[in-house]
CSV table of C-alpha atoms and ligand atoms in Angstrom, one decimal:
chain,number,residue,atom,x,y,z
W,90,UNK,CA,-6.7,15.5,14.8
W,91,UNK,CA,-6.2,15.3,10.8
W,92,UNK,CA,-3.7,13.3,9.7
W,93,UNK,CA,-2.8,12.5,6.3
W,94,UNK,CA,0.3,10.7,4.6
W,95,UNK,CA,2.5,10.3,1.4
W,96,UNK,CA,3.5,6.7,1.3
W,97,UNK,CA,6.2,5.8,-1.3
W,98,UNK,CA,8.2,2.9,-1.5
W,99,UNK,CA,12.0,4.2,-2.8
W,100,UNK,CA,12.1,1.8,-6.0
W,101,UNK,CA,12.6,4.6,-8.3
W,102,UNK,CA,12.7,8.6,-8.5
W,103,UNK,CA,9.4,10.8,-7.9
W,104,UNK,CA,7.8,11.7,-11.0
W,105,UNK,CA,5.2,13.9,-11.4
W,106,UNK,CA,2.5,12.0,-10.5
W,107,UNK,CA,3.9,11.4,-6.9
W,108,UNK,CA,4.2,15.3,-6.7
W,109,UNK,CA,0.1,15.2,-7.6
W,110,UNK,CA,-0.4,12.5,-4.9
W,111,UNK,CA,2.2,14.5,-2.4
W,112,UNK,CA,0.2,17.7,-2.9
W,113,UNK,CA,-2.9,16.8,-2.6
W,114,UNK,CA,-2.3,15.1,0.6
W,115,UNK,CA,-0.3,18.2,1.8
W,116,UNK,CA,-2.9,20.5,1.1
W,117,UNK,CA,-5.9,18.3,2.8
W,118,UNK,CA,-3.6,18.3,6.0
W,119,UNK,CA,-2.8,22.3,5.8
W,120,UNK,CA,-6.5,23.1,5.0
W,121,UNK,CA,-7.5,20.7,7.9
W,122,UNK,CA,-4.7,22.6,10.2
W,123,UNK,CA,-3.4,18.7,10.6
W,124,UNK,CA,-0.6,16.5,10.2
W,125,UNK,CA,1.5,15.5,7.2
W,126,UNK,CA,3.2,12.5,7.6
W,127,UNK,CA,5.5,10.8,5.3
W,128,UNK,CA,6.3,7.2,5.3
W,129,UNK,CA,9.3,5.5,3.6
W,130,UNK,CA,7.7,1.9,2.2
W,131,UNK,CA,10.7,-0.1,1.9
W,132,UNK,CA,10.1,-3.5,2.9
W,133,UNK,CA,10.8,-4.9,0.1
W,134,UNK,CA,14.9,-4.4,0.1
W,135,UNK,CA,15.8,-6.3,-3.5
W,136,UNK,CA,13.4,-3.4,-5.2
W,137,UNK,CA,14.8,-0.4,-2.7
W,138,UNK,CA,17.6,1.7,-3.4
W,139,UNK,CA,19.5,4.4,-0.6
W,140,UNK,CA,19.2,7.2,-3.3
W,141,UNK,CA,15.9,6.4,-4.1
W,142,UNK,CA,15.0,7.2,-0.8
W,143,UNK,CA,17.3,9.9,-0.8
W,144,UNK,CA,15.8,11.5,-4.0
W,145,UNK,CA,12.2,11.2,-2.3
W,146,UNK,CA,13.3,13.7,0.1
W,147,UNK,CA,15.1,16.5,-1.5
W,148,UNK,CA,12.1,16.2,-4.4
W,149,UNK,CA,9.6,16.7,-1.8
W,150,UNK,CA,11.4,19.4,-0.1
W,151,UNK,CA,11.9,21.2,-3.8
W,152,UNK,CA,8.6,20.8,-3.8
W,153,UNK,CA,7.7,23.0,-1.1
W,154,UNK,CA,6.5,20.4,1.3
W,155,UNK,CA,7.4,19.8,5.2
W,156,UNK,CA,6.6,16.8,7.1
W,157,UNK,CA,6.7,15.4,10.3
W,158,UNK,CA,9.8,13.8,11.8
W,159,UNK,CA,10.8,11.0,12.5
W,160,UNK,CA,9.9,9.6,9.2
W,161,UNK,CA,8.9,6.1,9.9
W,162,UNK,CA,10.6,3.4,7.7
W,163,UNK,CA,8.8,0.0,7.2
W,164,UNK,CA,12.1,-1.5,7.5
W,165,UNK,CA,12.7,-0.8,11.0
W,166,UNK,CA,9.3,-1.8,12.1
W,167,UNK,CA,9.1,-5.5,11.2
W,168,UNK,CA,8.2,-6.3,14.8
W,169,UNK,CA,4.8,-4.5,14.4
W,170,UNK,CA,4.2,-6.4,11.5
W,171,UNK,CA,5.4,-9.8,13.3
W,172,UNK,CA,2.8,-8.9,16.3
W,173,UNK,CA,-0.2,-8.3,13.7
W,174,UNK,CA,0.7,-11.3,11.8
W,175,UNK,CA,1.0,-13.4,14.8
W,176,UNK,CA,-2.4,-12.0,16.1
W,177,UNK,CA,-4.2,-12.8,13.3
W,178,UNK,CA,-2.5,-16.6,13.1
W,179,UNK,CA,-3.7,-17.2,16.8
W,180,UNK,CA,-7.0,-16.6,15.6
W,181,UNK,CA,-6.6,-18.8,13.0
W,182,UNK,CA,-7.0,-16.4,10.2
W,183,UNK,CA,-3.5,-17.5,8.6
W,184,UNK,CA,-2.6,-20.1,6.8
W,185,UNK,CA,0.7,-21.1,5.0
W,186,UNK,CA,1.2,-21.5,1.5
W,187,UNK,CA,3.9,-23.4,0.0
W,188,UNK,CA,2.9,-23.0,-3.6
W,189,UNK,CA,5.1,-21.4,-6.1
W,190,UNK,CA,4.1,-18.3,-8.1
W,191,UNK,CA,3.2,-20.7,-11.2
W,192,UNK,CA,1.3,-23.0,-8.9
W,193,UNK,CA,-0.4,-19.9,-7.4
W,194,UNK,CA,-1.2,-18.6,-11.4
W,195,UNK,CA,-2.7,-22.5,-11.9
W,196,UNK,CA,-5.3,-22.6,-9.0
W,197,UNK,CA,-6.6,-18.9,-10.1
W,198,UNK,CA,-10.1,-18.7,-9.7
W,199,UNK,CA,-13.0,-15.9,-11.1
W,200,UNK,CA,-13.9,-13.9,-8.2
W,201,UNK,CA,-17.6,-13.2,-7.7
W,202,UNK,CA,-18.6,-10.4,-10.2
W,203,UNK,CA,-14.8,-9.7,-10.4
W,204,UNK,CA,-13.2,-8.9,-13.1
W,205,UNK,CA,-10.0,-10.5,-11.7
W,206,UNK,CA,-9.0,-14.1,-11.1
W,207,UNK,CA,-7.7,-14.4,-7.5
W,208,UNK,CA,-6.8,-16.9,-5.5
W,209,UNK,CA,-8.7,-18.7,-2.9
W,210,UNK,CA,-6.9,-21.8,-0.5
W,211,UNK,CA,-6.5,-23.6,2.6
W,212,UNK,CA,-3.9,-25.2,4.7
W,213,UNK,CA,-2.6,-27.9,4.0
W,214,UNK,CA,-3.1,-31.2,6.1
W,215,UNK,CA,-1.3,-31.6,9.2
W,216,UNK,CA,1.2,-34.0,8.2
W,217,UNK,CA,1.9,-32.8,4.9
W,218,UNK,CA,2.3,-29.5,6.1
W,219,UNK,CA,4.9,-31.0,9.0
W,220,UNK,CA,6.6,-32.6,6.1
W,221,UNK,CA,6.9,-29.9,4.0
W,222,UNK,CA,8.7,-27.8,7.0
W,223,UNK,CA,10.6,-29.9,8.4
W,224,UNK,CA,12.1,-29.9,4.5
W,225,UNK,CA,12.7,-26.2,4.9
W,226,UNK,CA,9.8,-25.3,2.2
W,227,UNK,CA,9.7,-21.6,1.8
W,228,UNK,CA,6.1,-20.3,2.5
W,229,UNK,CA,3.7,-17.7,2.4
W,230,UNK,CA,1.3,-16.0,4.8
W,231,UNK,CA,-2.0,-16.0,3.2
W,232,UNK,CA,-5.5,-14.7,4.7
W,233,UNK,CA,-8.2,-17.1,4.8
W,234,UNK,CA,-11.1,-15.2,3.4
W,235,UNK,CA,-13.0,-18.1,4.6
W,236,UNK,CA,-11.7,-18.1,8.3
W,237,UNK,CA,-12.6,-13.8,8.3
W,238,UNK,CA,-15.9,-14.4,7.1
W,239,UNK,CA,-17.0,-16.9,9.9
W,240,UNK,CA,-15.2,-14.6,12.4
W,241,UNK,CA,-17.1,-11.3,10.9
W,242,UNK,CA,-20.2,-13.3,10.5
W,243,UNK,CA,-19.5,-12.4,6.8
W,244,UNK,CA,-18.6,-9.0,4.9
W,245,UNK,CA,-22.2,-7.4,4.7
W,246,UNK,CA,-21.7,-5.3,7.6
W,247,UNK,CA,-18.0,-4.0,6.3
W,248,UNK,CA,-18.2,-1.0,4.3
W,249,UNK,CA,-15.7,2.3,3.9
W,250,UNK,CA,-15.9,6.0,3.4
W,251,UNK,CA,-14.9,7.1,0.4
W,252,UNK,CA,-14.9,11.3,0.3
W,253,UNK,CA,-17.4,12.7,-2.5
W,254,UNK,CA,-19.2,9.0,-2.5
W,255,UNK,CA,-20.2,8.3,0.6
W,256,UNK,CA,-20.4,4.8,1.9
W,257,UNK,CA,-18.7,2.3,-0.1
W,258,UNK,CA,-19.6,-1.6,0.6
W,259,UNK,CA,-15.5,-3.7,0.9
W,260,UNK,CA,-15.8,-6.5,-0.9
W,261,UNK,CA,-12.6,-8.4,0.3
W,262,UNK,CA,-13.4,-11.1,-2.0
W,263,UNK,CA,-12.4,-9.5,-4.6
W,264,UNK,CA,-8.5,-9.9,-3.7
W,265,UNK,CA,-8.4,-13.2,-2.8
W,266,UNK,CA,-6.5,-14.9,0.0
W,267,UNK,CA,-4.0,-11.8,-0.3
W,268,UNK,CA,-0.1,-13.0,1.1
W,269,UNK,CA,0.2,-11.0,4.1
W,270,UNK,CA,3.5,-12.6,4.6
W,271,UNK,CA,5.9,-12.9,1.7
W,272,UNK,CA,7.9,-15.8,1.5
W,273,UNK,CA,11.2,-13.5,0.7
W,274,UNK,CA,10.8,-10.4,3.0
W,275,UNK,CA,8.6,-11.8,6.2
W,276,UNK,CA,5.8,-9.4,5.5
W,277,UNK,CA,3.4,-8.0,2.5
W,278,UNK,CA,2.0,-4.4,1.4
W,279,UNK,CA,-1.8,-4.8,2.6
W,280,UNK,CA,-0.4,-5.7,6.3
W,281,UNK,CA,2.1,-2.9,6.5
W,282,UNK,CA,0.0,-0.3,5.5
W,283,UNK,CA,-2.8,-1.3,7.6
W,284,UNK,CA,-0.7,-1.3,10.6
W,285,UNK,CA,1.2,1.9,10.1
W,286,UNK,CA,-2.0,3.5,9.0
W,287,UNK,CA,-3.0,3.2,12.7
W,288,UNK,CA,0.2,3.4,14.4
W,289,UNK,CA,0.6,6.6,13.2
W,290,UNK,CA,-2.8,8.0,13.7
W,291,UNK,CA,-4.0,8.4,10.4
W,292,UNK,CA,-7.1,9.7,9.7
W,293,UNK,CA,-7.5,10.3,6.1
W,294,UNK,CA,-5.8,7.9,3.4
W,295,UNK,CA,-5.8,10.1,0.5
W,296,UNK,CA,-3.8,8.6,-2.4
W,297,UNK,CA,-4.4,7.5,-5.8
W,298,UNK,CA,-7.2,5.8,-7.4
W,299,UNK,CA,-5.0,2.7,-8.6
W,300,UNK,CA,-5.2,1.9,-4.7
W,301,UNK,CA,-8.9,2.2,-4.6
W,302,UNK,CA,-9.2,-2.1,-4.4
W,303,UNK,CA,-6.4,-2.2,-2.1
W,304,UNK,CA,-8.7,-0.2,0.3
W,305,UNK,CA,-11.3,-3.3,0.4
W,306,UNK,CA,-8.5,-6.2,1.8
W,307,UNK,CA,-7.4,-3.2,3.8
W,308,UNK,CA,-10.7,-2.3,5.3
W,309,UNK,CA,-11.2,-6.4,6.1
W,310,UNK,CA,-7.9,-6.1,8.1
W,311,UNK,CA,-8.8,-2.9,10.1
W,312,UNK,CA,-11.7,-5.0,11.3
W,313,UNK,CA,-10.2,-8.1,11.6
W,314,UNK,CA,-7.2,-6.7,13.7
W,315,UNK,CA,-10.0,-4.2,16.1
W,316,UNK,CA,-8.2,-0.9,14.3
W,317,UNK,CA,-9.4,2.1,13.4
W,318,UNK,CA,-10.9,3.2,10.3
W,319,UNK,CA,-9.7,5.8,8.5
W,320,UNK,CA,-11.7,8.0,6.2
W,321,UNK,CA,-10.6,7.2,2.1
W,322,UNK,CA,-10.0,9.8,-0.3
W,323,UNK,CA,-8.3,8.3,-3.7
W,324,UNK,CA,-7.7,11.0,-6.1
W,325,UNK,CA,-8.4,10.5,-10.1
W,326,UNK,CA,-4.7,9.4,-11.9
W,327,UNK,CA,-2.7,12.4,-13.2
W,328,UNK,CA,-2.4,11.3,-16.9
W,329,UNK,CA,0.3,12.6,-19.4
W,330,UNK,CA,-0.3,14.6,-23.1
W,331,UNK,CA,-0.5,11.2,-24.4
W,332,UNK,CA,-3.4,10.6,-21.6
W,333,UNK,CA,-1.6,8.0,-20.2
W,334,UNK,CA,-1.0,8.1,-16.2
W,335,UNK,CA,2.7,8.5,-15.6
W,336,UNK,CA,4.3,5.2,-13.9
W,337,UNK,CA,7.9,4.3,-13.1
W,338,UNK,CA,7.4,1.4,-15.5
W,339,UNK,CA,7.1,3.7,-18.4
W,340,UNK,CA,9.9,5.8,-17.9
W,341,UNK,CA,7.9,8.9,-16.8
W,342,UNK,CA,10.2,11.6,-16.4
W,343,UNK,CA,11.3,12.2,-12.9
W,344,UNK,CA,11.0,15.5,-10.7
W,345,UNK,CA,14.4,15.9,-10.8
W,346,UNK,CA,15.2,15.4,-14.1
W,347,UNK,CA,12.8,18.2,-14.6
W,348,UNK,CA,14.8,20.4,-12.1
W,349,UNK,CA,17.9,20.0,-14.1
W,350,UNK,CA,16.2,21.0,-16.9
W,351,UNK,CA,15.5,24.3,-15.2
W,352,UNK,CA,11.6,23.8,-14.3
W,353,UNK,CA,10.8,25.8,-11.4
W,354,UNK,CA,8.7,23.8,-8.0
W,355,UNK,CA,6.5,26.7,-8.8
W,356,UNK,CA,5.7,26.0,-12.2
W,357,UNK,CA,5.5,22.2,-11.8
W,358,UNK,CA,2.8,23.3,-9.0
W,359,UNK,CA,1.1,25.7,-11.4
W,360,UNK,CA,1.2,22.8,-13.6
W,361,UNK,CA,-0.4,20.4,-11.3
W,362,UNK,CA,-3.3,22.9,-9.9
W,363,UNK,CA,-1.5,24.0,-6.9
W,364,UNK,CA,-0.4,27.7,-7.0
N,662,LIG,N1,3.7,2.5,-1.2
N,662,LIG,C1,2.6,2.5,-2.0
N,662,LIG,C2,3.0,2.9,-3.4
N,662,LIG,O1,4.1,3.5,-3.5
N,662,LIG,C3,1.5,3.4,-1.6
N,662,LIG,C4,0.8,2.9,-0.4
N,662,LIG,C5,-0.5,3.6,0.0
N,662,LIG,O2,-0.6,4.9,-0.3
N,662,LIG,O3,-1.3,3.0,0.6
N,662,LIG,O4,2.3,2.7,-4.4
């Protein structure tokens, strides 16, 4: 059955283009007679905030939308992440990384044909490792690139679906060794999306083009961990008068700043091309 989700983490108030992303995913599900599902992405708890979390509800509700319940909250789930993380070290896909976020920034290296530097390592020996534990070192997860290639006898055969382009070739390289366990909160983004994806039966990730590169790492780990593979729809950026996209970091004004100011769900619908 369709299933399609709205997947924001509660560091800030909705703005408008949240409602875009909520909307279109709301409408795929009710034109597909399938389920909405709404996921609270809050893993990381220095950055997440109760009335954040709070706000996403009551906006999407002003909004018009209704979505499945229980709503699933990343924070009460680590022990799906811990059994997909442990997984993928028994196959010895994970490896630790001690390095600081400087020392990450130093060893930076050009991806093929990316455009991005990312960052590509290794374990460290055995008794420097040992060493480096036993002195309580903080560390990272990372993905061996290296270590998935061998196991998928490389990426060729790894591709996705992207709706209105067809079959799109992942190129995992192009992230790096992505953390799939932070350091400070015991798991990363790429991991807990990927998991929940398939936990909760979702079928079509529809979300915004700024994700489109998370898709490749994702895809690598939908393989990697024998899951399903969803079908990807990332919709353009809702951009602004100034034809900016709106972002929290910018200060883009919030949906329910614009319900104090007496906008109407309906007209912030019309707005967006939903009547
Ligand atoms: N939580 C992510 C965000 O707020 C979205 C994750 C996703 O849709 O895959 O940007």
């Amino acid at each position: 059955m369709f299933a399609t989700r709205f997947a924001p983490s509660p560091t800030g108030y909705l703005h408008r283009g949240h409602a875009y992303s909520a909307l279109t995913a709301f409408a795929a599900a009710q034109d597909a007679g399938g389920r909405f599902v709404l996921r609270i992405e809050d893993i990381d708890a220095t950055r997440c905030r109760p009335e954040f979390e709070v706000g996403i509800h009551e906006d999407l509700a002003w909004l018009g939308l209704s979505w499945e319940q229980p709503v699933r909250r990343q924070s009460e789930h680590r022990d799906d992440y811990q059994a997909a993380l442990a997984r993928l070290e028994a196959e010895g896909l994970l490896y630790r990384c001690f390095r600081t976020r400087k020392e990450v920034a130093e060893a930076m290296v050009s991806a093929p044909h990316g455009a991005m530097e990312v960052f590509r390592g290794a374990a460290l020996p055995p008794d420097e490792e040992a060493r480096r534990l036993a002195a309580g070192g903080p560390f990272a997860w990372r993905l061996s690139l290296d270590a998935a290639s061998r196991t998928l006898g490389g990426f060729g055969g790894l591709t996705f679906t992207e709706e209105g382009e067809g079959v799109v070739s992942a190129r995992p390289e192009l992230g790096g060794d992505v953390v799939l366990a932070r350091k400070d909160v015991g798991v990363a983004y790429h991991l807990a999306v990927t998991v929940d994806d398939a936990l909760q039966g979702i079928t079509h990730v529809i979300r915004g083009r700024d994700l489109f590169e998370a898709t490749h790492v994702q895809r690598l780990l939908q393989a990697l961990l024998g899951l399903p593979e969803p079908i990807y729809r990332h919709h353009a950026l809702l951009t602004g008068p100034d034809g900016k996209r709106y972002a929290k970091r910018d200060h883009a004004e919030t949906l329910r700043s614009l319900r104090e100011r007496g906008m109407s769900a309906a007209e912030l619908r019309k707005e967006l091309g939903f009547e």
